[in-house]
Amino acid sequence: MHNFYGLLLFVIFGMLALFFGRYFRNVKNLKASLVQVSKSFQELDAQAKLILQTDLELNKTQEALDKRLNGLDALHKISRLISTTLIEDEIFHRLNQPFLIELGFEKFLILTFQNNGPFTVRVDFGFPRNEVAPLGKTFNSKPQILQPVKQGKIISSLSAPKDIKDIFTGILSVRQFIATPILSQKNVLGIILAGNQSESYTMTEGDEEVIAILADQIGHSLANARLFEQVFRSSQELERKVQDRTKELTSALEEVKRISKTKSDFISAVSHELRTPLTSIKGYASILITGKVGAVPDKVRERLEKINKHTDNLVGLINNLLDISRIESGRVEMKFLEHDIPSIIANVQDLLTPQLRDKNIQFTTAFDDALPNVFMDAGQIERVFINLINNAIKFTPISGTITAKVTHDSRKVTVGIADTGIGIKEEDIKKLFTEFYRVENEINQNVKGTGLGLALVKKIVEAHGGQIWVTSTVSVGTCFYFTLPTGPKTSTPEA
Amino acid sequence: MATRVGIGFSQNYNTRLAAQEAAEQAKKYLQSTRVDLAIVFSTIHYAPAEVIPVIYDIMNRTRIIGASTPSIILPSQVANRGVAVMAIISDQIRFESGCVPYLKLKDKTEAGRELVKSTLSEFGQKQRQLFFCIADGLLDGLSDLIDGIKQELMYNLPMIMIGSSDDFRFQQTFQYYKDTAMSEGATSLVLGGRMQVGISIQHGFKPIGKPRTVDKVDGPLILSINGRKASALYEQYFGTEAETLKKGPSSPLSFRYPLGVRLPGSQQYILRNVLGVLDGGALICQDKVPKGAEVNIMIGNQASHLEAAAEAAKDVRAQLTLKKPSFVLIFESITRCKLMGRGAAEEISTIKNIFGDGVPMIGTFCLNQFFRFSQDPSTDPWLVQNGNVIIVGVL
C-alpha cells in the first residue's frame, strides 16, 4: 500500500514538474517574444523619429519654396503695376498697396532723396499713421544711420553687427529688417526698409534677394519716369520756343508782305504817273523830229533823237517795273497754250541776228529728240529767251559761242543758254536775280541797264511753275538754266 | 420660393467700397429686397467697424453673423484678402441670431447660457436643427462657454462652435452681429424649420510612433507623459527643434505635429495643438486632456488633408441623401491654412467637385473648434479641438 501511495505521489510530482516546466518555458518564451516585440516597437519608434524629422525638413523646404513663390508672384504683380506708368507719384501710389505684405514683410517704408537732400517718405505700410512722420524726421535728423545704404550697401538683421541691428530694430519697432538701396544706373535714388515684428515671420536670405529685386524694379521705373519727365519738359520748352519763333516769323513775313505790296503798289502808281508825261515827251519829240512844226537844225535833231532814245529807255524801264509788279501781284494775264520751244528759239535768233553778226558770235542749238510741246505763255517765254540771249551776247567776246540746249524728262523741259563769255563770280551769282542788281564789271560800266532783266525773267519762269539757276566759271563762260513743267496749266485771269 | 443664396466678394482697396460691392453682389442674386440672413467674413486689411455697418444697411438691416479671418473660402478661390458676404432668403429655413459681448468680463458658463437664451427666445417653437456659434478664438475658457451653451440647449441639438481668428499674429479677432463688430464676444445662429443638415468633420492626421499615456494634467496643461516631463515627448522625436514650441502657436511643430488624443473605445483621435511649453516641461494646449488618455504625435501631409476634406464632403453629401445642398459652410482650422499652403485652392476645388457646380459655398479659417453631433451626451468628445475641417451642408 505504501508503495502504491509512494508511486502515486511520484507520478503526481512528476506531472506537476512537467506542467510547471512547460509553464515556465512558455513564460520564458513569452518574455522573449515580448522583448522582441518591444524591440521591434522601439525600432519602429526610431523609424518614426526619422520620418518625423525628415518630414519636418521637407515641410520647412516646402514652406520656404511657397514663401519664395508667393514673393515672386507678388514681385511680378508689383512689377507690372509700376512699369506701366511714367509718373513718379503714381509709381509710389501703386506701391502703397497691401499686396506688399505678400512679399513676407509686415512693415514697409520707402524713402527717396535727391542730390543728398533730405529723405521723403513715399510709401509706408504696416506703421501706425502717427508714427510715419516721426520716422521720416528721425532719419533726416540722423542721416548717418542710412549712410551706408545710401552708398549702395544692403543691411539686414541676418548679417549686421549687433549695434547696427539694435538701431534699426529700435527705430522701426521690428525684430527683423532689411535696408536696401534703390539704384539707378548712375546713383542711389532711395531706400527700402522692410521688417517683421511678429515671431511667426522668419526672415531668410531669400527675403533679402526678393527685396533687392523689388528695389531694382523700383529703381528702373523711377529712372524711366524721371527721364520721361525730363524729355517731356524739354519738348514742352522746345514747343514753346518753336511757337514763339513761328509767331515772330509769321509777323516778320506779314511785315515783309506788307512792305512788298507797298513797294509794288508804289512802283505801279509811280510808273503809271511817269508813263503819261513820258508819252507826251516822246510824242512831242517825234513831231519835232518829223519837221512838221518847222525845219529842225541838225544839232537840234541830234538832241531830239537823244531825247527820243532816252525816253524809250525810260519807258522800257517803267514797263519792266510794271511787269514785275504785275507778275508779283498776279495781275498779269498769262495765256497758257501749247507751243514748241525750238520755234520760239528760232524766232529769237532771227530777232537778234544783227547783234550776233556784229560780234561774229556763233549761235548753235541742241534739242532732244521728240521734245514735247509745253503749255506756256509764248510771249512771256520769248521775253525770257530775248533777255538771256541778249545778256549772253553782251558778255561774250568777239568770235565767241552761244548754245541753246533743250532737254526733257517725263515732267519737265530744261533749257540751257550757255556762252563763252567773261563769267560771273560766285558772290555775284547769289544776287543775280535780285531787282536792280548789276554785276560790277567793265562791260556793265560801259553799257547802261536797269538791273531788272533777270529779276523779270525769274518772275516769268516761276509764274510758269519752273525754276531758274545759273552756273559760271570766270573767264570761261556762263550757263543759265530754266525749267518749264510739261503738264497743262490753267490760264490766269487778270486780277 | 425655396431657398435662394447669393455670394458677393470684393478686394477693392477702399474698405467701404469693398463692403458695398460684396453686399450688393450677394443681394443681386437673391432677386429680392428681403434678406433673411447674411454671413460675413473679412480679412484684417478691412476695418470691421467700417465694413459691417455698410453691409447691414445694404442687407436691409437683417441678421448678420460672421468673423474676421486670415483667408476667405469661396467656390472659386481661397482669398488672402477681401470681404465676402453670403446672403440667404428662404421660406423653409428659419434663422435667428444672438450675441454676448464682453465675454472676458463675464462668467463664461453664464454667458453661454445667456447666449442660447437670447438666440432661442426669438426663434419660437419651430423645430431647431443646428446651433452655430462664433466666439473670440483668443479667449481662454471657451470650454466653460460651451458648458453653458450645452446646459441651456437640448442635448439632441447638433452644435458647432468656432473661434474667430486673425492673420496669425494672434493679437485681435472680431465677431460680427447685426451692425456691430466686437472683440472678446460671441455671436450665435440657430437654424431650423423644413430643412436637412449634413455635418462632417475630418482632420487628415495619423498617429505616428509609440502611444504614450498622460499621467499628470492641470486643466489645459499636460504635466507629464509616461512618467516624464510632457515636453520630452517632442524632444525625443525632434531633438533641439522642440525648443521652437516655446515660441507658441507659430512654431511649425505646433500646427504640423499636434498631439492626438485617442477617444476611448475608438480609433479616432482628436487633436490638440501645443501652444507653448512652461519651464518645467509642461505642454500648454488649447483645452484640457483627460488624465490617463492615450496620446500620439500626429502627422499628415497635403494628400492626407485633401483626402480628409474629400471624406468630409462626401459624408455630408451622403447625409443629404446625395441631393445638392442649398448652401455649404466650411470651417477650416487655422492650422490647415498653414498646412495646405498653396494647396488650399485644390482642397476647395475638391469639395466643390463633390457637391457639384453652382452650390453656394463660403468658409473661414478659425481658431478652436467644437462640435457635437451625437444625441447621447455620454459620447461627447472632449470639448475644444483644432486642426479639423468642418463641412456643413444645408438643404
PDB file of N, CA and C in Angstrom, chain B residues 85-153:
ATOM      1  N   VAL B  85     -19.595  88.064 -48.564  1.00  0.00           N
ATOM      2  CA  VAL B  85     -20.932  88.034 -47.962  1.00  0.00           C
ATOM      3  C   VAL B  85     -21.717  86.896 -48.596  1.00  0.00           C
ATOM      4  N   MET B  86     -22.373  86.095 -47.745  1.00  0.00           N
ATOM      5  CA  MET B  86     -23.348  85.115 -48.247  1.00  0.00           C
ATOM      6  C   MET B  86     -24.713  85.588 -47.761  1.00  0.00           C
ATOM      7  N   ALA B  87     -25.608  85.896 -48.696  1.00  0.00           N
ATOM      8  CA  ALA B  87     -26.945  86.361 -48.341  1.00  0.00           C
ATOM      9  C   ALA B  87     -27.937  85.243 -48.625  1.00  0.00           C
ATOM     10  N   ILE B  88     -28.852  85.011 -47.683  1.00  0.00           N
ATOM     11  CA  ILE B  88     -29.789  83.874 -47.811  1.00  0.00           C
ATOM     12  C   ILE B  88     -31.208  84.369 -47.599  1.00  0.00           C
ATOM     13  N   ILE B  89     -32.089  83.848 -48.440  1.00  0.00           N
ATOM     14  CA  ILE B  89     -33.511  84.094 -48.254  1.00  0.00           C
ATOM     15  C   ILE B  89     -34.213  82.748 -48.415  1.00  0.00           C
ATOM     16  N   SER B  90     -35.128  82.443 -47.481  1.00  0.00           N
ATOM     17  CA  SER B  90     -35.763  81.121 -47.545  1.00  0.00           C
ATOM     18  C   SER B  90     -37.111  81.120 -46.866  1.00  0.00           C
ATOM     19  N   ASP B  91     -38.059  80.432 -47.491  1.00  0.00           N
ATOM     20  CA  ASP B  91     -39.362  80.255 -46.866  1.00  0.00           C
ATOM     21  C   ASP B  91     -39.396  78.993 -46.023  1.00  0.00           C
ATOM     22  N   GLN B  92     -38.340  78.179 -46.152  1.00  0.00           N
ATOM     23  CA  GLN B  92     -38.362  76.884 -45.456  1.00  0.00           C
ATOM     24  C   GLN B  92     -37.465  76.899 -44.223  1.00  0.00           C
ATOM     25  N   ILE B  93     -36.372  77.650 -44.315  1.00  0.00           N
ATOM     26  CA  ILE B  93     -35.413  77.634 -43.212  1.00  0.00           C
ATOM     27  C   ILE B  93     -35.653  78.877 -42.356  1.00  0.00           C
ATOM     28  N   ARG B  94     -35.644  78.663 -41.087  1.00  0.00           N
ATOM     29  CA  ARG B  94     -35.818  79.759 -40.149  1.00  0.00           C
ATOM     30  C   ARG B  94     -34.463  80.047 -39.526  1.00  0.00           C
ATOM     31  N   PHE B  95     -34.144  81.342 -39.409  1.00  0.00           N
ATOM     32  CA  PHE B  95     -32.870  81.723 -38.788  1.00  0.00           C
ATOM     33  C   PHE B  95     -33.150  82.628 -37.603  1.00  0.00           C
ATOM     34  N   GLU B  96     -32.287  82.511 -36.621  1.00  0.00           N
ATOM     35  CA  GLU B  96     -32.326  83.503 -35.561  1.00  0.00           C
ATOM     36  C   GLU B  96     -30.924  83.648 -35.006  1.00  0.00           C
ATOM     37  N   SER B  97     -30.580  84.866 -34.579  1.00  0.00           N
ATOM     38  CA  SER B  97     -29.209  85.099 -34.117  1.00  0.00           C
ATOM     39  C   SER B  97     -29.215  85.767 -32.756  1.00  0.00           C
ATOM     40  N   GLY B  98     -28.059  85.706 -32.104  1.00  0.00           N
ATOM     41  CA  GLY B  98     -27.922  86.356 -30.798  1.00  0.00           C
ATOM     42  C   GLY B  98     -26.465  86.663 -30.545  1.00  0.00           C
ATOM     43  N   CYS B  99     -26.197  87.418 -29.477  1.00  0.00           N
ATOM     44  CA  CYS B  99     -24.784  87.680 -29.171  1.00  0.00           C
ATOM     45  C   CYS B  99     -24.597  87.953 -27.692  1.00  0.00           C
ATOM     46  N   VAL B 100     -23.363  87.758 -27.252  1.00  0.00           N
ATOM     47  CA  VAL B 100     -22.964  88.139 -25.892  1.00  0.00           C
ATOM     48  C   VAL B 100     -21.634  88.869 -26.012  1.00  0.00           C
ATOM     49  N   PRO B 101     -21.616  90.177 -25.711  1.00  0.00           N
ATOM     50  CA  PRO B 101     -20.344  90.908 -25.771  1.00  0.00           C
ATOM     51  C   PRO B 101     -19.569  90.796 -24.462  1.00  0.00           C
ATOM     52  N   TYR B 102     -18.353  91.303 -24.457  1.00  0.00           N
ATOM     53  CA  TYR B 102     -17.518  91.428 -23.252  1.00  0.00           C
ATOM     54  C   TYR B 102     -17.390  90.109 -22.482  1.00  0.00           C
ATOM     55  N   LEU B 103     -17.140  89.040 -23.186  1.00  0.00           N
ATOM     56  CA  LEU B 103     -17.024  87.736 -22.540  1.00  0.00           C
ATOM     57  C   LEU B 103     -15.927  87.701 -21.489  1.00  0.00           C
ATOM     58  N   LYS B 104     -14.861  88.462 -21.740  1.00  0.00           N
ATOM     59  CA  LYS B 104     -13.720  88.408 -20.819  1.00  0.00           C
ATOM     60  C   LYS B 104     -14.119  88.846 -19.405  1.00  0.00           C
ATOM     61  N   LEU B 105     -15.127  89.709 -19.358  1.00  0.00           N
ATOM     62  CA  LEU B 105     -15.507  90.251 -18.045  1.00  0.00           C
ATOM     63  C   LEU B 105     -16.572  89.398 -17.362  1.00  0.00           C
ATOM     64  N   LYS B 106     -17.049  88.374 -18.074  1.00  0.00           N
ATOM     65  CA  LYS B 106     -18.202  87.631 -17.542  1.00  0.00           C
ATOM     66  C   LYS B 106     -17.810  86.214 -17.171  1.00  0.00           C
ATOM     67  N   ASP B 107     -18.666  85.616 -16.372  1.00  0.00           N
ATOM     68  CA  ASP B 107     -18.548  84.182 -16.125  1.00  0.00           C
ATOM     69  C   ASP B 107     -18.975  83.488 -17.413  1.00  0.00           C
ATOM     70  N   LYS B 108     -18.082  82.676 -17.924  1.00  0.00           N
ATOM     71  CA  LYS B 108     -18.332  82.177 -19.272  1.00  0.00           C
ATOM     72  C   LYS B 108     -19.459  81.148 -19.340  1.00  0.00           C
ATOM     73  N   THR B 109     -19.612  80.408 -18.290  1.00  0.00           N
ATOM     74  CA  THR B 109     -20.708  79.429 -18.283  1.00  0.00           C
ATOM     75  C   THR B 109     -22.046  80.162 -18.344  1.00  0.00           C
ATOM     76  N   GLU B 110     -22.157  81.185 -17.506  1.00  0.00           N
ATOM     77  CA  GLU B 110     -23.372  82.003 -17.517  1.00  0.00           C
ATOM     78  C   GLU B 110     -23.561  82.673 -18.870  1.00  0.00           C
ATOM     79  N   ALA B 111     -22.445  83.124 -19.414  1.00  0.00           N
ATOM     80  CA  ALA B 111     -22.503  83.803 -20.717  1.00  0.00           C
ATOM     81  C   ALA B 111     -23.016  82.854 -21.792  1.00  0.00           C
ATOM     82  N   GLY B 112     -22.581  81.594 -21.702  1.00  0.00           N
ATOM     83  CA  GLY B 112     -23.040  80.598 -22.668  1.00  0.00           C
ATOM     84  C   GLY B 112     -24.547  80.405 -22.567  1.00  0.00           C
ATOM     85  N   ARG B 113     -25.043  80.361 -21.354  1.00  0.00           N
ATOM     86  CA  ARG B 113     -26.488  80.175 -21.177  1.00  0.00           C
ATOM     87  C   ARG B 113     -27.230  81.408 -21.689  1.00  0.00           C
ATOM     88  N   GLU B 114     -26.674  82.575 -21.391  1.00  0.00           N
ATOM     89  CA  GLU B 114     -27.283  83.842 -21.848  1.00  0.00           C
ATOM     90  C   GLU B 114     -27.332  83.879 -23.374  1.00  0.00           C
ATOM     91  N   LEU B 115     -26.286  83.396 -23.991  1.00  0.00           N
ATOM     92  CA  LEU B 115     -26.216  83.403 -25.464  1.00  0.00           C
ATOM     93  C   LEU B 115     -27.336  82.558 -26.055  1.00  0.00           C
ATOM     94  N   VAL B 116     -27.512  81.382 -25.504  1.00  0.00           N
ATOM     95  CA  VAL B 116     -28.550  80.484 -26.017  1.00  0.00           C
ATOM     96  C   VAL B 116     -29.929  81.101 -25.809  1.00  0.00           C
ATOM     97  N   LYS B 117     -30.139  81.636 -24.620  1.00  0.00           N
ATOM     98  CA  LYS B 117     -31.463  82.216 -24.318  1.00  0.00           C
ATOM     99  C   LYS B 117     -31.776  83.344 -25.291  1.00  0.00           C
ATOM    100  N   SER B 118     -30.785  84.216 -25.524  1.00  0.00           N
ATOM    101  CA  SER B 118     -31.046  85.385 -26.387  1.00  0.00           C
ATOM    102  C   SER B 118     -31.310  84.928 -27.817  1.00  0.00           C
ATOM    103  N   THR B 119     -30.710  83.835 -28.234  1.00  0.00           N
ATOM    104  CA  THR B 119     -30.901  83.362 -29.613  1.00  0.00           C
ATOM    105  C   THR B 119     -32.235  82.662 -29.771  1.00  0.00           C
ATOM    106  N   LEU B 120     -32.513  81.740 -28.807  1.00  0.00           N
ATOM    107  CA  LEU B 120     -33.701  80.906 -28.973  1.00  0.00           C
ATOM    108  C   LEU B 120     -34.987  81.635 -28.627  1.00  0.00           C
ATOM    109  N   SER B 121     -34.871  82.692 -27.834  1.00  0.00           N
ATOM    110  CA  SER B 121     -36.089  83.373 -27.397  1.00  0.00           C
ATOM    111  C   SER B 121     -36.855  83.917 -28.590  1.00  0.00           C
ATOM    112  N   GLU B 122     -36.128  84.341 -29.639  1.00  0.00           N
ATOM    113  CA  GLU B 122     -36.792  84.881 -30.819  1.00  0.00           C
ATOM    114  C   GLU B 122     -37.195  83.795 -31.800  1.00  0.00           C
ATOM    115  N   PHE B 123     -36.680  82.583 -31.580  1.00  0.00           N
ATOM    116  CA  PHE B 123     -36.849  81.538 -32.594  1.00  0.00           C
ATOM    117  C   PHE B 123     -38.239  80.918 -32.535  1.00  0.00           C
ATOM    118  N   GLY B 124     -38.773  80.865 -31.342  1.00  0.00           N
ATOM    119  CA  GLY B 124     -40.101  80.264 -31.225  1.00  0.00           C
ATOM    120  C   GLY B 124     -40.018  78.754 -31.121  1.00  0.00           C
ATOM    121  N   GLN B 125     -41.135  78.116 -31.368  1.00  0.00           N
ATOM    122  CA  GLN B 125     -41.238  76.688 -31.129  1.00  0.00           C
ATOM    123  C   GLN B 125     -40.975  75.845 -32.355  1.00  0.00           C
ATOM    124  N   LYS B 126     -40.537  76.446 -33.413  1.00  0.00           N
ATOM    125  CA  LYS B 126     -40.245  75.650 -34.606  1.00  0.00           C
ATOM    126  C   LYS B 126     -39.096  74.686 -34.302  1.00  0.00           C
ATOM    127  N   GLN B 127     -39.027  73.667 -35.137  1.00  0.00           N
ATOM    128  CA  GLN B 127     -38.006  72.647 -34.918  1.00  0.00           C
ATOM    129  C   GLN B 127     -36.618  73.237 -35.156  1.00  0.00           C
ATOM    130  N   ARG B 128     -35.746  73.009 -34.185  1.00  0.00           N
ATOM    131  CA  ARG B 128     -34.382  73.523 -34.288  1.00  0.00           C
ATOM    132  C   ARG B 128     -33.486  72.415 -34.781  1.00  0.00           C
ATOM    133  N   GLN B 129     -32.593  72.770 -35.704  1.00  0.00           N
ATOM    134  CA  GLN B 129     -31.783  71.710 -36.316  1.00  0.00           C
ATOM    135  C   GLN B 129     -30.284  71.896 -36.080  1.00  0.00           C
ATOM    136  N   LEU B 130     -29.845  73.122 -35.869  1.00  0.00           N
ATOM    137  CA  LEU B 130     -28.398  73.337 -35.690  1.00  0.00           C
ATOM    138  C   LEU B 130     -28.185  74.617 -34.895  1.00  0.00           C
ATOM    139  N   PHE B 131     -27.282  74.542 -33.936  1.00  0.00           N
ATOM    140  CA  PHE B 131     -26.864  75.729 -33.202  1.00  0.00           C
ATOM    141  C   PHE B 131     -25.414  76.019 -33.572  1.00  0.00           C
ATOM    142  N   PHE B 132     -25.175  77.241 -34.026  1.00  0.00           N
ATOM    143  CA  PHE B 132     -23.834  77.598 -34.502  1.00  0.00           C
ATOM    144  C   PHE B 132     -23.377  78.843 -33.754  1.00  0.00           C
ATOM    145  N   CYS B 133     -22.115  78.823 -33.322  1.00  0.00           N
ATOM    146  CA  CYS B 133     -21.621  79.944 -32.521  1.00  0.00           C
ATOM    147  C   CYS B 133     -20.225  80.337 -32.966  1.00  0.00           C
ATOM    148  N   ILE B 134     -19.979  81.656 -33.000  1.00  0.00           N
ATOM    149  CA  ILE B 134     -18.618  82.149 -33.259  1.00  0.00           C
ATOM    150  C   ILE B 134     -18.185  82.923 -32.018  1.00  0.00           C
ATOM    151  N   ALA B 135     -17.109  82.466 -31.389  1.00  0.00           N
ATOM    152  CA  ALA B 135     -16.581  83.172 -30.215  1.00  0.00           C
ATOM    153  C   ALA B 135     -15.176  83.677 -30.539  1.00  0.00           C
ATOM    154  N   ASP B 136     -14.697  84.586 -29.721  1.00  0.00           N
ATOM    155  CA  ASP B 136     -13.346  85.110 -29.926  1.00  0.00           C
ATOM    156  C   ASP B 136     -12.337  83.998 -29.664  1.00  0.00           C
ATOM    157  N   GLY B 137     -11.604  83.589 -30.718  1.00  0.00           N
ATOM    158  CA  GLY B 137     -10.707  82.447 -30.611  1.00  0.00           C
ATOM    159  C   GLY B 137      -9.520  82.674 -29.690  1.00  0.00           C
ATOM    160  N   LEU B 138      -9.273  83.936 -29.295  1.00  0.00           N
ATOM    161  CA  LEU B 138      -8.113  84.207 -28.437  1.00  0.00           C
ATOM    162  C   LEU B 138      -8.470  84.152 -26.958  1.00  0.00           C
ATOM    163  N   LEU B 139      -9.762  83.982 -26.690  1.00  0.00           N
ATOM    164  CA  LEU B 139     -10.185  83.956 -25.280  1.00  0.00           C
ATOM    165  C   LEU B 139      -9.831  82.629 -24.631  1.00  0.00           C
ATOM    166  N   ASP B 140      -9.510  82.706 -23.325  1.00  0.00           N
ATOM    167  CA  ASP B 140      -9.354  81.469 -22.541  1.00  0.00           C
ATOM    168  C   ASP B 140     -10.738  81.022 -22.084  1.00  0.00           C
ATOM    169  N   GLY B 141     -10.796  79.783 -21.693  1.00  0.00           N
ATOM    170  CA  GLY B 141     -12.013  79.304 -21.022  1.00  0.00           C
ATOM    171  C   GLY B 141     -13.196  79.097 -21.938  1.00  0.00           C
ATOM    172  N   LEU B 142     -12.938  78.806 -23.202  1.00  0.00           N
ATOM    173  CA  LEU B 142     -14.072  78.597 -24.110  1.00  0.00           C
ATOM    174  C   LEU B 142     -14.835  77.324 -23.750  1.00  0.00           C
ATOM    175  N   SER B 143     -14.146  76.406 -23.095  1.00  0.00           N
ATOM    176  CA  SER B 143     -14.851  75.184 -22.649  1.00  0.00           C
ATOM    177  C   SER B 143     -15.997  75.550 -21.735  1.00  0.00           C
ATOM    178  N   ASP B 144     -15.772  76.546 -20.878  1.00  0.00           N
ATOM    179  CA  ASP B 144     -16.833  76.948 -19.948  1.00  0.00           C
ATOM    180  C   ASP B 144     -17.990  77.556 -20.716  1.00  0.00           C
ATOM    181  N   LEU B 145     -17.681  78.322 -21.739  1.00  0.00           N
ATOM    182  CA  LEU B 145     -18.738  78.899 -22.576  1.00  0.00           C
ATOM    183  C   LEU B 145     -19.565  77.772 -23.193  1.00  0.00           C
ATOM    184  N   ILE B 146     -18.853  76.757 -23.658  1.00  0.00           N
ATOM    185  CA  ILE B 146     -19.553  75.624 -24.288  1.00  0.00           C
ATOM    186  C   ILE B 146     -20.391  74.890 -23.248  1.00  0.00           C
ATOM    187  N   ASP B 147     -19.854  74.751 -22.063  1.00  0.00           N
ATOM    188  CA  ASP B 147     -20.621  74.105 -20.985  1.00  0.00           C
ATOM    189  C   ASP B 147     -21.938  74.823 -20.779  1.00  0.00           C
ATOM    190  N   GLY B 148     -21.846  76.158 -20.713  1.00  0.00           N
ATOM    191  CA  GLY B 148     -23.051  76.963 -20.516  1.00  0.00           C
ATOM    192  C   GLY B 148     -24.045  76.777 -21.650  1.00  0.00           C
ATOM    193  N   ILE B 149     -23.519  76.737 -22.866  1.00  0.00           N
ATOM    194  CA  ILE B 149     -24.388  76.553 -24.034  1.00  0.00           C
ATOM    195  C   ILE B 149     -25.066  75.184 -23.954  1.00  0.00           C
ATOM    196  N   LYS B 150     -24.268  74.188 -23.627  1.00  0.00           N
ATOM    197  CA  LYS B 150     -24.814  72.826 -23.559  1.00  0.00           C
ATOM    198  C   LYS B 150     -25.891  72.714 -22.480  1.00  0.00           C
ATOM    199  N   GLN B 151     -25.650  73.398 -21.364  1.00  0.00           N
ATOM    200  CA  GLN B 151     -26.634  73.315 -20.277  1.00  0.00           C
ATOM    201  C   GLN B 151     -27.981  73.885 -20.726  1.00  0.00           C
ATOM    202  N   GLU B 152     -27.938  74.894 -21.558  1.00  0.00           N
ATOM    203  CA  GLU B 152     -29.171  75.569 -21.948  1.00  0.00           C
ATOM    204  C   GLU B 152     -29.835  74.910 -23.150  1.00  0.00           C
ATOM    205  N   LEU B 153     -28.992  74.313 -24.001  1.00  0.00           N
ATOM    206  CA  LEU B 153     -29.556  73.671 -25.196  1.00  0.00           C
ATOM    207  C   LEU B 153     -30.104  72.294 -24.864  1.00  0.00           C
TER     208      LEU B 153
END
